[in-house]
XYZ file of C-alpha atoms in Angstrom:
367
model
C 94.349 -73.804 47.311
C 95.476 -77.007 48.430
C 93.947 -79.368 45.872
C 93.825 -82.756 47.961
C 90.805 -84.565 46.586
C 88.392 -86.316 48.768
C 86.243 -89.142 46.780
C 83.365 -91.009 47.555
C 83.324 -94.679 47.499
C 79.671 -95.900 47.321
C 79.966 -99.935 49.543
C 76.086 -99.051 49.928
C 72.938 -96.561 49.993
C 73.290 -93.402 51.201
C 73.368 -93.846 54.984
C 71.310 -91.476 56.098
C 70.940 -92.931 59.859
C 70.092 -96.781 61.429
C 73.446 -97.349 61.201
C 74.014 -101.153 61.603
C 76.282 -102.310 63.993
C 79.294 -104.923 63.118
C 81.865 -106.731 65.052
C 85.376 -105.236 65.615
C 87.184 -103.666 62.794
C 90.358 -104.633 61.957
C 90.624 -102.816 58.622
C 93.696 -101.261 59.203
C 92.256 -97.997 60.395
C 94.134 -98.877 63.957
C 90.409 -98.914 65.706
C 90.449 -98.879 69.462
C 88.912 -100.531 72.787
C 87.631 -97.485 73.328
C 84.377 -98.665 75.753
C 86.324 -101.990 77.735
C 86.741 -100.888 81.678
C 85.559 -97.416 80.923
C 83.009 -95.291 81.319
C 81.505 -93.733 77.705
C 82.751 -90.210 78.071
C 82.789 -87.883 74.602
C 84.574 -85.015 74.038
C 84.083 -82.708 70.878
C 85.832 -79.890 69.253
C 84.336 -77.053 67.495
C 86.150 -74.525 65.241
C 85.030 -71.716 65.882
C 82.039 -68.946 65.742
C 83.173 -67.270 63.599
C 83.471 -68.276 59.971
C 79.973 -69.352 61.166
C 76.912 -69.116 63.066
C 76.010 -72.931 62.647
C 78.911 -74.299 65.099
C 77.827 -73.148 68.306
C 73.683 -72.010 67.129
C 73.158 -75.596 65.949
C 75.967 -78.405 66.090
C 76.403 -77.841 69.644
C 72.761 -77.920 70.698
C 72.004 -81.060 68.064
C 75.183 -83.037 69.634
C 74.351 -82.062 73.543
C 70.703 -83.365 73.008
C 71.981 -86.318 71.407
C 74.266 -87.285 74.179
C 71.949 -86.393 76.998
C 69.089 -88.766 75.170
C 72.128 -91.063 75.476
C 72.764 -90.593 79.014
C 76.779 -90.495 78.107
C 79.156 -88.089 79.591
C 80.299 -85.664 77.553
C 82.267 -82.206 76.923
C 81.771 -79.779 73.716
C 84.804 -77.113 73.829
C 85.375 -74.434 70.653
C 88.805 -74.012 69.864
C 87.988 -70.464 68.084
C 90.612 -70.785 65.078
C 93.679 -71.022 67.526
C 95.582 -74.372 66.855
C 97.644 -74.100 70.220
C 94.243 -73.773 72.191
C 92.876 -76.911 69.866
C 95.949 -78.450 70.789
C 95.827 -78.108 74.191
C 91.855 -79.120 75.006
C 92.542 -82.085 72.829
C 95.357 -82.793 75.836
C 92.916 -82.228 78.624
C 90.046 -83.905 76.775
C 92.780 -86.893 76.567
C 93.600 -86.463 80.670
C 90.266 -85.882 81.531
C 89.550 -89.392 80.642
C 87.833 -89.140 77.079
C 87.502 -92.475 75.144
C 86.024 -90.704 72.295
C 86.937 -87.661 70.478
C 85.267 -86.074 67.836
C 87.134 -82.896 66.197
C 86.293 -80.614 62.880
C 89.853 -79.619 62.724
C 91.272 -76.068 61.723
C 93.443 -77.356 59.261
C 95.254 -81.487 58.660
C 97.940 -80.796 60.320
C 97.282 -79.872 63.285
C 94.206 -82.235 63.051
C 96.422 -85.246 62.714
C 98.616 -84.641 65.190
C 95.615 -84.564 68.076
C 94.181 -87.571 65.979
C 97.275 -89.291 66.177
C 97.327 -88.628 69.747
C 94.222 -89.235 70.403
C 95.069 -93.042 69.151
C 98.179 -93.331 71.084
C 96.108 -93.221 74.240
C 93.697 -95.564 73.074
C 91.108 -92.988 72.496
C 88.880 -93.493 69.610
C 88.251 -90.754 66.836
C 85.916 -88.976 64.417
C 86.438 -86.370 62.140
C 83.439 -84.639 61.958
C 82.215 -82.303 58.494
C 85.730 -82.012 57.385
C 88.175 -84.889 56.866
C 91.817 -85.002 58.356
C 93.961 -85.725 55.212
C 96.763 -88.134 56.570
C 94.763 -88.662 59.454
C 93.667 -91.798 62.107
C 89.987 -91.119 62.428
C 88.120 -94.267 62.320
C 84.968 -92.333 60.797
C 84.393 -89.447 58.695
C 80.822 -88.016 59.140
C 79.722 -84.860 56.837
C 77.556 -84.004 53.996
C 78.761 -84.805 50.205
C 81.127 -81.222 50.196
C 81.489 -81.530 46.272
C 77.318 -82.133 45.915
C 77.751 -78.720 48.463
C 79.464 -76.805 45.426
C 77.894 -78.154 42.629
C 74.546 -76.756 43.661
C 76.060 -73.376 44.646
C 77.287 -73.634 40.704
C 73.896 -74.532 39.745
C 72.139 -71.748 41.724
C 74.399 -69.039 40.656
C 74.283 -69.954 36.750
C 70.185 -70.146 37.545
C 69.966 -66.558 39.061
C 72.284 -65.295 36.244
C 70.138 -66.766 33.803
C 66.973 -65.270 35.470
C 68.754 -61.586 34.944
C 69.203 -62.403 31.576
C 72.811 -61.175 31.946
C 75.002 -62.004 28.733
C 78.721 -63.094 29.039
C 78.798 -62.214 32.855
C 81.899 -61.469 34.880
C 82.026 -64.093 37.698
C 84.070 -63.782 41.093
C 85.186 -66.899 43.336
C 85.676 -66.047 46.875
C 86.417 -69.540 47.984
C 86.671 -70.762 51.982
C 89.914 -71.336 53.866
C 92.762 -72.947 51.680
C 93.527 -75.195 55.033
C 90.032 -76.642 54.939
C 89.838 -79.847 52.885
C 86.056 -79.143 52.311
C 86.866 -76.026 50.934
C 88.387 -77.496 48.022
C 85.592 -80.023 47.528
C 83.756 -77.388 46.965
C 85.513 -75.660 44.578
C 85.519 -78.907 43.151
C 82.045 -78.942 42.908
C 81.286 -75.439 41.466
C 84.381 -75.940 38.933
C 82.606 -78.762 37.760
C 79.650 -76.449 36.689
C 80.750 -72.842 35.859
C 84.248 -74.354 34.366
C 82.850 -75.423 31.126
C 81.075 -72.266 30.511
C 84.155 -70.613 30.832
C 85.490 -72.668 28.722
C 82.826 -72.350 26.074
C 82.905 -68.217 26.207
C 79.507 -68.300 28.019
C 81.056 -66.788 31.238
C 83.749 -64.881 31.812
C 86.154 -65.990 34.697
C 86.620 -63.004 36.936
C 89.273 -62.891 40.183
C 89.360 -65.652 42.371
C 90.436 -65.638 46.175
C 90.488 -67.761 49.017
C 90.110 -66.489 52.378
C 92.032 -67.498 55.029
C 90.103 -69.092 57.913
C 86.985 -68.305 56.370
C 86.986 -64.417 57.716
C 84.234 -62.507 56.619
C 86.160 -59.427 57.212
C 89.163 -60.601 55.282
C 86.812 -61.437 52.441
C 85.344 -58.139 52.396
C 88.232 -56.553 52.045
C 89.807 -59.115 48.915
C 85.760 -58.592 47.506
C 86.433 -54.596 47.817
C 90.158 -55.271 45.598
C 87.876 -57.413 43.197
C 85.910 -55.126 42.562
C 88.297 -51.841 42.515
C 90.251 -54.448 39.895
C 87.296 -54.897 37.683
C 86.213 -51.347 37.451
C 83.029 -52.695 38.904
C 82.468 -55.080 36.605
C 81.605 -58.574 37.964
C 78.260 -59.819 37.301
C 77.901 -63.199 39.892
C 79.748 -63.811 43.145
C 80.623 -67.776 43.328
C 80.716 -67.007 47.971
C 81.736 -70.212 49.533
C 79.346 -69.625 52.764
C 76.580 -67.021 54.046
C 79.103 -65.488 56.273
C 81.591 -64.702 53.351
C 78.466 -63.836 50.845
C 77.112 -61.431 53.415
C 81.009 -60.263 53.542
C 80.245 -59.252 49.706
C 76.756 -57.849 50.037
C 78.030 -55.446 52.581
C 80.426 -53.899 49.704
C 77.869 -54.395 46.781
C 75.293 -52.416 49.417
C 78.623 -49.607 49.939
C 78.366 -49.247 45.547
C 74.581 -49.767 45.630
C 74.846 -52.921 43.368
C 73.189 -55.103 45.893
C 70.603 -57.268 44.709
C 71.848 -56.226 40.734
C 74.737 -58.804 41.672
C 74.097 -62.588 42.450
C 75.855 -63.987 45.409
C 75.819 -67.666 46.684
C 76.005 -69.132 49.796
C 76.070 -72.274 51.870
C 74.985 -73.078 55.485
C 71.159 -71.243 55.407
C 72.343 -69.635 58.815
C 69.587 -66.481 59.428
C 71.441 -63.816 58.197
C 72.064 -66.074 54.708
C 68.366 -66.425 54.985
C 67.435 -62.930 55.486
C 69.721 -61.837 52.495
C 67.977 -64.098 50.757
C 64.511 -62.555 51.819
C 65.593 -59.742 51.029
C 66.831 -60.336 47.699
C 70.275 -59.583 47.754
C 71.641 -63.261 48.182
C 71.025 -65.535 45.492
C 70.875 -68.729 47.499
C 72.379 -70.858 49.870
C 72.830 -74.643 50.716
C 70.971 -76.206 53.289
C 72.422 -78.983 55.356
C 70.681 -80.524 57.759
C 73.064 -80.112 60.664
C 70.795 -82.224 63.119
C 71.150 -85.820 60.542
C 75.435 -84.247 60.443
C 74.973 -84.535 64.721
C 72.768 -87.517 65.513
C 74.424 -89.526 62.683
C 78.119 -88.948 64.511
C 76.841 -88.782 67.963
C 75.562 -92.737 67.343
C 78.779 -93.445 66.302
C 81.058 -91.552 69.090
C 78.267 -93.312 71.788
C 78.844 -97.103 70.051
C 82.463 -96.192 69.871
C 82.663 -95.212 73.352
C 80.639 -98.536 74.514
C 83.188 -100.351 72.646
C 81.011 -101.268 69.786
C 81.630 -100.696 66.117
C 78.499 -99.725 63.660
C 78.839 -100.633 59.735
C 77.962 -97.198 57.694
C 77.766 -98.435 54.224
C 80.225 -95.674 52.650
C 83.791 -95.042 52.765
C 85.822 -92.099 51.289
C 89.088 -91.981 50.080
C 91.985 -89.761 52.031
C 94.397 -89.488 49.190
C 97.468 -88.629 51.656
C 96.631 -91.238 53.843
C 96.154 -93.371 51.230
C 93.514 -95.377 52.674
C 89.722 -95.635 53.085
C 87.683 -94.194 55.835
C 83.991 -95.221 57.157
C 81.998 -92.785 56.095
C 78.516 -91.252 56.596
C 77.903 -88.619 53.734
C 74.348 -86.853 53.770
C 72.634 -84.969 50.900
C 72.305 -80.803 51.167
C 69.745 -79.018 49.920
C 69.320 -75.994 47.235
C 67.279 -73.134 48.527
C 66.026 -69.970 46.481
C 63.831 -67.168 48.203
C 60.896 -69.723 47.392
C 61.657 -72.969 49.657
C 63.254 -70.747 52.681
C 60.179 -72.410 54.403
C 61.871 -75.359 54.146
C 64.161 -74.396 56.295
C 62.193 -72.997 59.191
C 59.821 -75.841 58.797
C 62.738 -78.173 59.257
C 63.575 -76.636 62.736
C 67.282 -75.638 61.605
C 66.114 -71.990 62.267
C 62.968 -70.407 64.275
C 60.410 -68.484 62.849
C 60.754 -65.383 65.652
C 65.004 -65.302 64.922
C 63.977 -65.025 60.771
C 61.447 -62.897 60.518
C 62.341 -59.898 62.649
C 61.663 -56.573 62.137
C 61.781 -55.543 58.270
C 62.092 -59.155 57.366
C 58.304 -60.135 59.133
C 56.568 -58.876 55.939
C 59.123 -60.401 53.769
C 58.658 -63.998 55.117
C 54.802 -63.929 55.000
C 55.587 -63.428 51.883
C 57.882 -65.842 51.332
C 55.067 -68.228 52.774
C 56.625 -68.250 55.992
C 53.724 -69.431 58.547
């Protein structure tokens, strides 16, 4: 995996909105006019739909009724994990008279180059959830990705634990090795289940990363695992719901589902239901609306031609420089605080609890 390390630099609290607005920046980050002579028009660019449900179920709804409230122009296009069609509505967001433009880019490549662009034409920029390493964006807005994996760490050594298993076999299947935040994850779970390799507590099983986060490509390098091990792995370290379902549908194929922890990370339905159900261990929660309305704020200052102080910066170690950041906390959730969830709005009641799953998330607490 690429092993570019993205590192929080703490200039205040946790900024977790009322972001305070500053005069111009001239920090280097080559910031733009964007709002002089112009009217505020925002464009966005999604990744896909799917590596997961979240992009189009609930960034694109939390964004739209942020810029509506606003009253701003604006345009939300998915790129669906093709870099020439992310290329190419970057280029008509650009002619179509954009002064903002917000992208979670398919890999840093082909993120900088519509960044760079982007700046050229005097059009501001945001990365938004991942980072462009070597990028222009003058603001980074996501959650804290290696906080992200060291809470799938902690789950999965908790539901371990709670089998009582002894010296257990334990299987990365980490997310896309072009996604920075991919590898702050790993970071984070390292961080955890490392030392107990180390120490002889756990045993480190295969490890893959699957390109563009496909759960059917990670079903199939899940299926090899396990062929490899002779059925033998004991905990699933699964980068996101969509690649730990990937997994439970082969543990369910060798009836070891729900004898076999798997993690997870987004708390999209089908993450939950697993869950429910139990044959996912847990999953991360972030709370994409904070991710939306905190970057929305931004894109609609930047847009106005206004520039808002965020009180954190991260480090791009190929850029070599510091970005403005806005880095939110995620959540840990285990079968018992899936209410949390569905009390927070991120997911409805009548889309959880269909079917089998009703019973399952009264009792669950699920009201």
């Amino acid at each position: 995996m690429r092993r570019g390390i993205l590192t929080a630099v703490t200039v205040g609290l946790l900024v977790t909105g009322g972001l305070t607005a500053c005069g111009d920046d001239d920090s280097g980050t080559g910031g733009t006019d964007a709002g002089s002579d112009k009217k505020a028009k925002i464009g966005v660019i999604l990744p896909d739909s799917k590596s997961s449900g979240r992009w189009e179920n609930a960034d694109r709804k939390f964004l739209e009724a942020a810029f509506k409230a606003a009253g701003v122009d604006y345009t939300i296009q998915n790129a669906q994990d093709d870099k020439n069609q992310f290329q190419t509505i970057a280029d008509q967001m650009i002619t179509g008279g954009v002064n903002v433009l917000m992208i979670v880019n398919l890999d840093s490549g082909t993120g900088k180059a519509v960044l760079d662009k982007a700046k050229s034409q005097g059009v501001a920029t945001i990365d938004y959830d991942r980072l462009t390493l070597g990028g222009s964006a003058e603001y980074y807005v996501s959650f804290d990705n290696e906080v992200v994996g060291k809470l799938q760490g902690e789950g999965l050594s908790k539901c371990l634990t709670d089998k009582g298993v002894q010296k257990p076999v334990v299987a990365y299947l980490n997310g896309s090795p072009t996604d920075n935040n991919a590898t702050l994850f790993k970071n984070g779970y390292d961080s955890v289940l490392k030392p107990k390799f180390d120490s002889g507590e756990y045993v480190k099983g295969p490890e893959q990363s699957v390109p563009a986060w496909d759960p059917a490509q990670g079903a199939t390098l899940f299926e090899q695992m396990l062929t490899q091990t002779g059925g033998k792995i004991d905990g699933v370290l699964s980068a996101n719901d969509g690649l730990g379902n990937a997994v439970i549908s082969v543990l369910k194929k060798n009836k070891l589902n729900g004898k076999v922890p798997v993690t997870g990370q987004d708390a999209d339905v089908q993450g939950l239901q697993n869950i429910l159900a139990g044959d996912q261990c847990m999953t991360v929660y972030k709370a994409v609306k904070q991710e939306a309305d905190a970057a929305a704020e931004l894109a609609i200052a930047l847009a106005k031609g206004e520039r808002k102080e965020t009180g954190q910066k991260v480090k791009d170690p190929e850029g070599n420089r510091e970005v403005p950041a806005v880095l939110l906390t995620p959540k840990l959730i285990f079968k018992e605080n899936v209410k949390d969830v569905v009390a927070d709005g991120y997911v409805t009641k009548e889309a959880l609890c269909t079917g089998a799953y009703a019973k399952l998330c009264t009792d669950a607490g699920i009201s």
